[in-house]
Amino acid sequence: MSFPLNPAQAAAVRRTDAPMLVLAGAGSGKTRVIAAKVAHLIAGGTDPAKIVAVTFTNKAAREMRERVDRLLAGRARGGDASSVRIQTFHALGLSIVRAEAKAFGLRPGFSVLDPQDLESVVGELVASADRSRIRRAQWAISRWKNALFAPSAAMREADGDDERAAAKAYAHYADALAAYQAVDFDDLIRLPVELFERDATVRARWQARCDHVLVDEVQDTNPAQYRLFRALVGERARFTAVGDDDQAIYGWRGATVENLAQLERDYPGLVVVKLEQNYRSTTRILASANALIANNAKLHEKRLWSDRGHGDAIRVVAARDEEAEAEIVASAISAHRFEHRGRWSDYAVLYRGNHQARAFEAALRSQSIPYEVSGGQSWFDRTEIKDLVAYLRLVANEDDDPAFLRAVAVPKRGVGRTTLAKLAEAATAAHSSLVRAIRDPAFAAAAQARAHETLSAFERLIADLRRRSAREPAGRLIDELLRAIGYEDHLVATFDRREAEAKSASVREFTAWLARKGESDRKTLTELVQAIALITMLEGRDGEGADTVRLSTLHAAKGLEFPHVFLAGLEEGILPHRESIDAGTIDEERRLLYVGLTRAERSLHLSFCRTRTRAGGRVECQPSRFIGELVQDDLRWAGAPLPPDEAAREKAAGAERLKAIRAALAARQGGG
């Protein structure tokens, strides 16, 4: 083969006659391996349309697609790359639900609702307007769906008043979605699993479309995703699962690293290949990462190594408080960049929780350092985009009541609460959606003539676009919709000039993107609308090409890499988080720090605070136990700038802290 693969990578690529688990350490080239295996399968005669590669994010799927296209470019069958299905788990689920919609009692234009869309639905079911209580109920319902629990099982498992209320809501939740001809994200996995497990004919049909299945980040799968994977690979078990138990950090959202162990039980002939050569980090960084993660129980022993040189020592800073920590980090970034003539985008500041970003934002702003916060507002969270998407959802699905209520209110068209209440009464009496009720003679008789005509004109516009949506380009229909509702005039009339211009530009960018996507992917407007719910524009948009320092949580940084990384807030109660300490789930916190350490290519800087503001007062902080699990000889300690007398005390205190950490480490190793 002509691909630049090391021996372990080549073994993972060339073996296609057995089920395979590729244990891919951080920075070990797993995307290269998956892309090379796709190319190898095609070269060996596998039908490209029957190769399915599944990952978790749009960004990862996009990168995988680009790698495959590059590997196959210029070959006789290079065009075949486009027919390989490379998609997220949820996009795969959507394609199955769309193809089998009739079996689920859905019409082709069903809606995919996100958690925000469903807040009001769940609020009604739990009889509460408390957003925090509603969100807890949503999390509980999602957890039960991902575990494939029936409502009766959820009721048995429910603990406490809130969970019992959520379980009662769960019992009626599916009916509420069915009334809207809608599904939620979890249904995109749950529904195919239930269909495949009850209908052998349908299952066999989909298995015939999957000659070889490649699954990325298998350690991040939840029980439902694992069962979907098993249903697709069937008894033939032609698959390549790629993952790393050391990077399993999503237990809080239902993922279970146990799925890696389950693979060996379910497939006794499983071939395990380890990718241990790291192409990202220096030896010093990897030595501490290896030492840290060695404290966790292992499914398979794995030790990363690199030929990228010994590298700089790891800096450890003890700061006075969170403001001092942020100022120290900002100054260090500025000085390091000046000295090494680098780019701002070479630097990342990583932390455990979003709340830690505020101090760093203030410090970077005060030093005129450009930055970007990962996890900021997504394109689809903008008000103007949510307005437009509501219209598009309604065009695709007239039973989508949440979309109707948003669309009919923006721009204002003189339809008040009284009219909408009468419309709701007519819909309830007829067991229909709100849009269908507009055509109901009972509503025409109850509503004022002007309001009825306004709603009828609205309904005719939506119905006309729906009729044309299957045959006309999406871009043309969207432009026509915007003109018909006068959306830009609404923005000008509602906001000041600068904000209106910004929102108009956002809408134009969005509609142009939709038009291009509809044309390039050959998707109808309905198909685009269903896909929109799965697209997080933040992935691959924030920071792309921008010369800015990246601020990010450790969870959001997974899959990324930076020449220079600053890991902040390494304190007991923050990392490891106090909830994990109480729950005894320290292993996942250790994996989270491991992910953070292995984001760094050339230099790594750690910091913690001696005090923090909490509940309006100052509290003493203890350095994270994890610092004591790193390679101590590779750490270089530095304190914050202090007055001479305090500096002497700090030096002595620092020596005592280090002595205590080393003693704790020695005791732990002696007991292990």
XYZ file of C-alpha atoms in Angstrom:
672
model
C 0.000 0.000 0.000
C 1.191 3.550 -0.716
C -0.220 5.112 2.447
C 2.337 6.370 5.007
C 1.342 3.960 7.756
C 3.392 2.618 10.650
C 3.311 -1.172 11.242
C 0.436 -1.075 13.751
C -1.616 1.216 11.520
C -0.947 -1.026 8.514
C -2.118 -4.076 10.497
C -5.346 -2.263 11.391
C -5.947 -1.326 7.751
C -5.101 -4.569 5.965
C -7.014 -7.070 8.107
C -10.590 -7.186 6.790
C -11.640 -10.794 7.406
C -12.362 -10.504 11.142
C -14.104 -8.132 13.546
C -11.524 -5.626 14.776
C -10.999 -3.273 17.694
C -8.370 -0.602 17.111
C -7.238 0.882 20.432
C -6.107 4.278 19.196
C -4.201 6.374 21.713
C -4.383 10.164 21.631
C -2.649 11.613 18.569
C -1.977 8.162 17.093
C -3.503 8.841 13.666
C -6.875 7.106 13.986
C -8.556 9.256 11.316
C -5.745 8.351 8.918
C -6.313 4.668 9.701
C -10.082 4.826 9.158
C -9.662 6.682 5.855
C -6.940 4.268 4.717
C -9.128 1.293 5.593
C -12.005 2.698 3.541
C -9.625 3.082 0.590
C -8.242 -0.443 1.156
C -11.750 -1.929 1.211
C -12.636 -0.204 -2.056
C -9.361 -1.315 -3.651
C -10.225 -4.868 -2.571
C -13.569 -4.780 -4.365
C -16.011 -3.752 -1.623
C -18.901 -1.722 -3.005
C -18.288 1.859 -1.728
C -22.020 2.330 -1.204
C -21.921 -0.547 1.302
C -19.149 0.956 3.449
C -20.522 2.832 6.461
C -18.264 4.984 8.666
C -19.920 6.379 11.775
C -18.626 9.016 14.173
C -20.042 11.423 16.737
C -19.603 14.944 15.374
C -20.137 16.662 12.054
C -16.570 17.964 12.270
C -15.133 14.450 12.606
C -17.314 13.182 9.737
C -16.187 16.089 7.570
C -12.500 15.453 8.301
C -12.941 11.753 7.577
C -14.661 12.530 4.271
C -11.815 14.872 3.264
C -9.195 12.207 4.100
C -11.000 9.542 2.079
C -11.442 11.888 -0.887
C -7.723 12.758 -0.844
C -6.646 9.112 -0.653
C -8.836 8.127 -3.592
C -8.242 11.221 -5.738
C -6.730 10.435 -9.118
C -7.405 6.717 -8.910
C -9.423 4.962 -11.549
C -12.291 4.569 -9.091
C -11.698 7.825 -7.227
C -15.256 8.966 -7.817
C -16.478 6.058 -5.714
C -15.529 7.922 -2.531
C -18.680 10.019 -2.740
C -20.919 6.974 -2.278
C -19.249 5.874 0.981
C -21.606 6.731 3.832
C -19.633 8.804 6.346
C -21.968 10.304 8.930
C -22.736 10.785 12.584
C -24.726 8.222 14.560
C -27.716 10.556 14.563
C -27.494 11.263 10.828
C -27.419 7.520 10.195
C -30.438 7.130 12.465
C -32.246 9.918 10.629
C -31.670 8.186 7.279
C -33.168 4.971 8.721
C -36.172 6.732 10.276
C -36.758 8.626 7.031
C -36.599 5.439 4.953
C -38.823 3.499 7.367
C -41.112 6.385 8.372
C -44.288 4.415 7.682
C -43.283 1.717 10.181
C -43.015 4.405 12.857
C -46.366 6.003 12.010
C -44.618 9.068 10.581
C -45.255 10.997 7.386
C -42.214 11.869 5.218
C -42.169 15.470 6.475
C -41.810 14.618 10.180
C -39.965 17.137 12.362
C -36.818 16.577 14.410
C -37.176 18.659 17.576
C -34.253 19.770 19.711
C -34.351 20.075 23.524
C -35.238 23.779 23.371
C -38.235 23.032 21.145
C -39.403 20.448 23.656
C -39.115 22.496 26.838
C -42.729 23.648 26.641
C -43.941 20.109 25.883
C -42.112 18.635 28.879
C -43.168 21.612 31.008
C -46.813 20.782 30.381
C -46.244 17.096 31.130
C -44.544 17.786 34.485
C -46.967 20.676 35.199
C -44.148 23.131 35.894
C -42.787 26.418 34.551
C -39.495 25.995 36.449
C -36.865 25.710 33.694
C -34.362 23.897 35.887
C -36.984 21.296 36.849
C -38.057 20.929 33.206
C -34.465 20.411 32.101
C -33.887 17.800 34.804
C -36.960 15.974 33.507
C -35.623 16.205 29.939
C -32.259 14.762 31.045
C -34.023 11.904 32.833
C -36.197 11.084 29.799
C -33.145 11.206 27.533
C -31.204 8.913 29.881
C -34.045 6.373 29.919
C -34.382 6.468 26.131
C -30.643 5.952 25.618
C -30.745 3.005 28.007
C -33.769 1.708 26.051
C -35.936 1.743 29.169
C -39.698 1.532 28.693
C -41.773 4.045 30.731
C -42.718 1.263 33.154
C -39.034 0.505 33.814
C -38.340 4.231 34.230
C -41.085 4.446 36.827
C -39.524 1.565 38.775
C -36.082 3.186 38.619
C -37.237 6.732 39.458
C -35.804 8.052 42.711
C -37.311 11.132 44.367
C -40.261 13.361 43.503
C -38.619 15.013 40.473
C -37.671 11.705 38.847
C -41.090 10.214 39.522
C -42.684 13.266 37.874
C -40.292 12.814 34.934
C -41.225 9.121 34.679
C -44.924 10.020 34.583
C -44.158 12.571 31.872
C -42.170 9.941 29.963
C -45.261 7.735 29.843
C -47.090 10.422 27.795
C -44.086 11.955 26.021
C -44.222 9.692 22.945
C -47.907 10.551 22.420
C -47.105 14.265 22.560
C -44.391 13.860 19.906
C -46.692 11.718 17.737
C -49.301 14.490 17.797
C -46.707 16.832 16.300
C -45.498 14.198 13.800
C -42.100 14.692 15.419
C -39.167 12.820 16.919
C -36.401 13.957 19.246
C -32.646 13.259 18.984
C -32.822 10.121 21.098
C -35.577 8.683 18.885
C -33.180 8.735 15.929
C -31.274 5.902 17.631
C -34.024 4.289 19.727
C -36.597 3.860 16.940
C -34.246 2.045 14.499
C -33.044 -0.254 17.311
C -36.595 -1.198 18.280
C -37.559 -1.729 14.625
C -34.519 -3.903 13.855
C -34.993 -6.002 16.986
C -38.637 -6.755 16.255
C -38.532 -7.089 12.456
C -35.950 -9.528 11.072
C -36.840 -8.691 7.452
C -36.131 -4.985 7.852
C -32.972 -5.758 9.831
C -31.693 -8.076 7.074
C -32.414 -5.412 4.456
C -30.260 -2.854 6.264
C -27.521 -5.369 7.037
C -27.280 -6.063 3.291
C -26.456 -2.357 2.830
C -23.575 -2.561 5.326
C -20.727 -4.698 3.980
C -18.244 -3.122 6.396
C -19.022 -0.779 9.297
C -16.362 1.459 10.819
C -17.198 3.120 14.146
C -15.070 5.956 15.486
C -14.854 6.769 19.239
C -16.610 3.534 20.194
C -15.901 4.261 23.875
C -18.390 7.151 23.602
C -21.331 4.963 22.553
C -24.324 4.604 24.856
C -26.328 1.339 25.132
C -28.752 2.300 22.337
C -25.955 3.242 19.911
C -24.119 0.010 20.654
C -27.248 -2.026 19.929
C -27.783 -0.120 16.666
C -24.210 -0.961 15.667
C -24.750 -4.658 16.553
C -27.996 -4.782 14.568
C -26.280 -3.359 11.469
C -23.200 -5.631 11.503
C -25.238 -8.781 12.173
C -23.711 -12.242 12.297
C -21.162 -11.483 9.577
C -19.503 -9.014 11.962
C -17.476 -7.204 9.343
C -16.523 -4.128 11.304
C -13.685 -1.977 12.571
C -14.346 -0.303 15.925
C -11.886 2.442 16.830
C -11.653 3.819 20.346
C -9.636 4.547 23.450
C -10.783 3.641 26.955
C -8.361 6.282 28.302
C -10.430 8.997 26.588
C -13.885 7.891 27.772
C -15.155 11.185 29.245
C -18.866 11.215 28.439
C -20.299 8.964 31.128
C -22.417 11.896 32.331
C -24.391 11.799 29.078
C -24.951 8.056 28.981
C -21.802 6.771 27.240
C -20.322 3.627 28.743
C -16.742 2.467 28.382
C -18.147 -0.997 29.213
C -19.069 -1.254 25.512
C -15.367 -1.808 24.738
C -15.306 -4.827 27.040
C -18.682 -5.963 25.686
C -17.203 -6.147 22.177
C -14.876 -8.962 23.243
C -17.733 -10.884 24.837
C -20.050 -10.433 21.845
C -17.364 -11.201 19.237
C -14.950 -13.904 20.522
C -12.916 -13.676 17.294
C -12.198 -9.973 17.851
C -8.764 -8.867 16.652
C -7.241 -6.109 18.843
C -4.660 -3.724 17.387
C -3.008 -1.022 19.530
C -1.893 2.319 18.101
C 0.651 3.661 20.607
C 2.901 5.912 18.538
C 1.861 9.517 19.144
C 2.470 12.039 16.363
C 1.458 15.100 18.375
C 3.259 15.585 21.661
C 6.770 15.633 23.096
C 8.139 12.790 25.221
C 7.825 14.797 28.443
C 4.147 15.525 27.901
C 3.438 11.876 27.101
C 5.414 10.646 30.114
C 3.146 12.587 32.474
C 0.021 11.582 30.542
C 1.050 7.911 30.773
C 1.892 8.221 34.481
C -1.463 9.853 35.207
C -3.647 7.360 33.348
C -1.731 4.383 34.767
C -3.700 5.005 37.977
C -6.923 3.878 36.230
C -7.989 0.266 35.776
C -7.200 -0.868 32.224
C -9.091 -2.936 29.683
C -5.900 -3.214 27.587
C -2.494 -1.905 28.632
C -1.328 0.853 26.316
C 1.578 3.292 26.579
C 1.991 6.234 24.233
C 5.434 7.076 22.854
C 6.766 9.704 20.504
C 9.857 10.528 18.475
C 9.161 14.284 18.627
C 11.934 14.984 21.138
C 12.138 15.387 24.900
C 10.536 18.844 24.937
C 10.210 21.551 27.574
C 9.493 20.925 31.225
C 5.862 21.221 32.312
C 5.281 24.507 34.141
C 3.143 24.499 37.300
C 1.910 27.802 38.727
C 0.272 28.374 42.101
C -1.768 31.583 41.818
C -3.214 33.739 44.575
C -6.800 33.498 43.224
C -8.735 33.102 39.962
C -8.052 36.686 38.821
C -4.328 36.285 39.435
C -4.366 32.911 37.682
C -5.978 34.467 34.604
C -3.540 37.402 34.579
C -0.555 35.045 34.885
C -1.829 32.914 31.995
C -2.565 35.942 29.786
C 0.880 37.427 30.454
C 2.576 34.084 29.804
C 0.765 33.692 26.473
C 1.682 37.228 25.402
C 5.358 36.835 26.364
C 5.669 33.348 24.861
C 4.114 34.442 21.577
C 6.411 37.482 21.364
C 9.493 35.399 22.127
C 8.643 32.621 19.661
C 6.986 34.838 16.999
C 3.961 32.544 16.937
C 0.263 32.996 16.284
C -2.427 33.567 18.895
C -4.158 30.453 17.555
C -1.173 28.379 18.744
C -2.500 28.777 22.306
C -5.414 27.221 24.178
C -6.652 27.689 27.741
C -8.549 24.632 28.953
C -10.647 24.310 32.124
C -13.197 22.005 33.763
C -16.300 24.213 33.731
C -17.701 27.066 31.629
C -17.863 29.368 34.658
C -14.038 29.473 34.718
C -13.942 31.287 31.377
C -15.026 34.667 32.770
C -11.764 35.508 34.532
C -9.718 34.517 31.477
C -11.880 36.598 29.155
C -11.353 39.656 31.375
C -7.583 39.099 31.568
C -7.186 38.547 27.824
C -9.288 41.616 27.022
C -7.245 43.767 29.389
C -4.062 42.718 27.552
C -5.663 43.151 24.094
C -5.270 39.465 23.279
C -7.851 38.191 20.758
C -9.710 35.092 21.929
C -12.636 32.863 21.114
C -14.727 30.797 23.540
C -15.659 27.292 22.395
C -19.224 26.516 23.296
C -20.337 30.049 22.486
C -23.596 30.757 20.701
C -24.265 28.425 17.804
C -25.592 29.797 14.542
C -28.811 27.902 15.194
C -29.253 29.543 18.607
C -29.585 33.008 17.057
C -33.097 34.413 17.237
C -33.331 35.261 13.540
C -32.202 31.772 12.492
C -34.640 30.071 14.876
C -37.410 32.239 13.377
C -36.579 31.139 9.849
C -36.110 27.490 10.826
C -39.587 27.527 12.425
C -41.073 28.506 9.044
C -39.078 25.823 7.258
C -40.146 23.165 9.755
C -43.750 24.177 9.191
C -43.331 23.912 5.415
C -42.039 20.375 5.913
C -44.594 19.351 8.543
C -47.912 21.121 9.129
C -48.433 19.188 12.373
C -45.428 20.879 14.012
C -47.330 23.056 16.514
C -44.224 24.497 18.252
C -42.940 25.714 14.871
C -46.361 27.204 14.024
C -46.554 29.180 17.276
C -43.132 30.738 16.671
C -43.666 31.413 12.959
C -47.122 32.961 13.304
C -45.818 35.443 15.889
C -42.874 36.754 13.808
C -43.327 39.114 12.045
C -46.365 40.365 13.957
C -49.491 39.962 11.848
C -52.273 41.028 14.214
C -53.073 37.558 15.521
C -53.502 37.846 19.268
C -53.813 35.419 22.155
C -57.599 35.347 21.961
C -57.505 34.172 18.351
C -54.829 31.584 19.086
C -56.840 30.313 22.059
C -59.875 29.802 19.794
C -57.648 28.069 17.254
C -56.330 25.759 19.991
C -59.904 24.932 21.059
C -60.825 24.031 17.474
C -57.668 21.889 17.123
C -58.372 20.074 20.389
C -62.001 19.394 19.423
C -60.984 18.050 16.004
C -57.877 16.191 17.299
C -55.816 18.042 14.724
C -52.798 20.336 14.553
C -53.134 24.117 14.785
C -52.465 24.597 11.063
C -55.106 22.056 10.097
C -57.563 23.788 12.451
C -57.248 27.017 10.437
C -59.200 25.223 7.698
C -61.839 23.994 10.184
C -65.299 25.633 9.718
C -65.700 25.669 13.517
C -62.712 28.000 13.823
C -63.948 30.208 10.960
C -67.226 30.652 12.826
C -65.545 31.452 16.159
C -62.778 33.814 14.988
C -63.025 37.427 13.903
C -63.144 37.683 10.112
C -59.933 39.706 9.791
C -57.923 37.388 12.043
C -59.287 34.341 10.234
C -58.317 35.763 6.842
C -54.810 36.584 8.114
C -54.307 33.022 9.337
C -55.828 31.586 6.164
C -53.380 33.596 4.033
C -50.541 32.341 6.263
C -51.729 28.743 5.831
C -52.036 29.125 2.037
C -48.465 30.451 1.807
C -47.079 27.519 3.803
C -49.193 24.974 1.892
C -48.056 26.366 -1.481
C -44.386 26.113 -0.493
C -44.989 22.572 0.808
C -46.529 21.461 -2.488
C -43.530 22.782 -4.418
C -40.837 21.657 -1.965
C -40.306 18.205 -3.494
C -39.536 19.502 -6.984
C -38.130 23.047 -6.736
C -34.691 24.114 -5.447
C -34.618 24.838 -1.727
C -32.818 28.155 -2.229
C -35.537 29.551 -4.469
C -38.305 28.578 -2.050
C -36.500 30.095 0.944
C -35.917 33.401 -0.867
C -39.584 33.487 -1.828
C -40.637 32.776 1.755
C -38.511 35.619 3.137
C -39.958 38.086 0.619
C -43.512 36.931 1.286
C -43.291 37.428 5.056
C -41.231 40.635 4.824
C -38.669 39.376 7.302
C -35.988 41.995 6.570
C -38.580 44.781 6.967
C -39.473 43.213 10.321
C -35.818 43.348 11.413
C -35.489 47.019 10.374
C -38.667 47.918 12.251
C -37.741 45.976 15.396
C -34.013 46.587 15.993
C -31.585 49.504 15.762
C -29.737 49.897 12.461
C -26.547 48.047 13.426
C -28.344 45.080 14.994
C -30.836 44.860 12.116
C -27.978 44.824 9.593
C -26.149 42.116 11.550
C -29.277 39.959 11.742
C -30.028 40.489 8.041
C -26.472 39.450 7.166
C -26.885 36.360 9.366
C -30.117 35.421 7.565
C -28.532 35.952 4.131
C -25.527 33.826 5.106
C -27.814 31.100 6.412
C -30.076 31.046 3.351
C -27.073 31.019 0.995
C -25.606 28.090 2.948
C -28.908 26.196 2.791
C -29.192 26.838 -0.942
C -25.641 25.551 -1.541
C -26.212 22.512 0.656
C -29.491 21.701 -1.063
C -27.778 21.855 -4.445
C -24.546 20.030 -3.535
C -26.248 17.287 -1.494
C -29.267 17.088 -3.833
C -31.619 17.470 -0.891
C -35.183 18.709 -1.006
C -36.276 21.432 1.390
C -37.896 18.811 3.654
C -34.689 16.747 3.799
C -32.664 19.865 4.583
C -35.002 20.843 7.400
C -34.744 17.395 8.998
C -30.962 17.532 8.748
C -30.755 21.033 10.256
C -31.633 19.739 13.705
C -28.526 17.522 13.644
C -26.101 20.187 12.494
C -24.169 22.117 15.123
C -22.650 24.934 13.119
C -20.280 25.610 16.001
C -18.357 22.511 14.976
C -15.891 23.586 12.370
C -17.020 27.232 12.350
C -15.767 28.747 15.593
C -12.133 29.687 15.310
C -11.574 28.247 11.833
C -8.836 30.345 10.290
C -9.114 32.999 13.021
C -5.895 33.999 14.786
C -7.300 33.870 18.313
C -6.505 32.157 21.600
C -8.976 29.327 22.203
C -10.797 29.167 25.548
C -12.485 25.820 25.996
C -13.772 23.287 28.461
C -11.838 20.033 28.520
C -14.876 18.183 27.169
C -15.138 20.522 24.166
C -11.395 20.264 23.472
C -11.476 16.528 22.794
C -10.283 15.866 19.255
C -8.367 19.152 19.046
C -4.659 19.917 19.351
C -2.600 23.045 19.989
C 1.136 23.781 20.082
C 0.821 25.326 23.562
C -1.782 24.408 26.188
C -2.599 26.076 29.522
C -4.594 23.812 31.852
C -6.230 25.912 34.566
C -8.009 25.234 37.852
C -6.216 22.012 38.847
C -7.739 21.958 42.318
C -9.571 19.458 44.460
C -13.288 20.046 43.925
C -12.771 21.385 40.405
C -10.606 18.679 38.785
C -11.488 16.186 40.133
C -14.941 17.729 40.467
C -16.481 17.534 43.928
C -19.510 15.630 42.586
C -17.198 12.967 41.147
C -15.322 12.760 44.441
C -18.612 12.236 46.291
C -19.874 9.707 43.712
C -16.582 7.796 43.539
C -16.157 8.412 39.791
C -12.617 9.785 39.958
C -11.486 7.600 37.032
C -13.486 9.638 34.517
C -12.066 12.887 35.936
C -8.567 11.451 35.525
C -9.391 10.581 31.910
C -10.607 14.143 31.418
C -7.263 15.549 32.538
C -5.503 12.949 30.361
C -7.430 14.307 27.378
C -6.315 17.817 28.340
C -2.643 16.875 28.676
C -2.612 15.125 25.299
C -3.995 18.173 23.473
C -0.548 19.801 23.829
C 2.071 19.464 21.125
C 5.111 21.406 22.381
C 4.481 23.033 25.749
C 2.174 22.439 28.687
C 1.379 24.845 31.531
C -0.632 23.863 34.625
C -2.110 26.227 37.205
C -4.197 26.193 40.360
C -5.414 28.768 42.863
C -4.650 29.023 46.557
C -8.037 30.690 47.177
C -11.243 31.158 45.179
C -14.417 33.179 45.482
C -17.294 30.912 46.412
C -20.742 31.805 47.788
C -19.675 35.423 48.235
C -16.560 34.612 50.300
C -12.998 33.382 49.891
C -12.238 29.698 50.353
C -8.896 27.916 50.616
C -8.075 25.587 47.723
C -5.940 22.454 47.607
C -3.963 21.467 44.507
C -5.460 18.562 42.577
C -4.322 15.090 43.599
C -3.656 14.531 39.896
C -0.611 16.849 39.971
C 1.023 14.306 42.276
C 0.392 11.570 39.697
C 2.479 13.282 37.011
C 6.224 12.758 36.479
C 7.531 15.035 39.237
C 11.022 15.441 37.764
C 9.451 16.987 34.658
C 7.519 19.649 36.602
C 8.876 23.164 37.123
C 7.018 25.044 39.838
C 6.532 28.829 39.865
C 4.455 31.051 42.121
C 2.565 34.216 41.326
C 4.528 37.506 41.757
C 4.416 38.233 45.489
C 5.876 40.759 47.951
C 9.260 39.567 49.354
C 7.940 38.507 52.769
C 4.953 36.673 51.291
C 7.230 35.145 48.663
C 9.325 33.478 51.366
C 6.247 32.066 53.041
C 4.899 30.928 49.653
C 8.177 29.166 48.837
C 8.040 27.228 52.090
C 4.338 26.453 51.613
C 5.020 25.300 48.042
C 7.746 22.944 49.251
C 5.344 21.494 51.827
C 2.620 21.057 49.192
C 4.991 19.237 46.869
C 6.223 17.057 49.748
C 2.627 16.165 50.649
C 1.721 15.360 47.039
C 4.788 13.129 46.665
C 3.985 11.358 49.933
C 0.406 10.751 48.793
C 1.650 9.387 45.482
C 4.167 7.103 47.201
C 1.478 5.797 49.528
C -0.885 5.134 46.623
C 1.812 3.317 44.641
C 2.838 1.314 47.702
C -0.740 0.225 48.254
C -1.287 -0.645 44.591
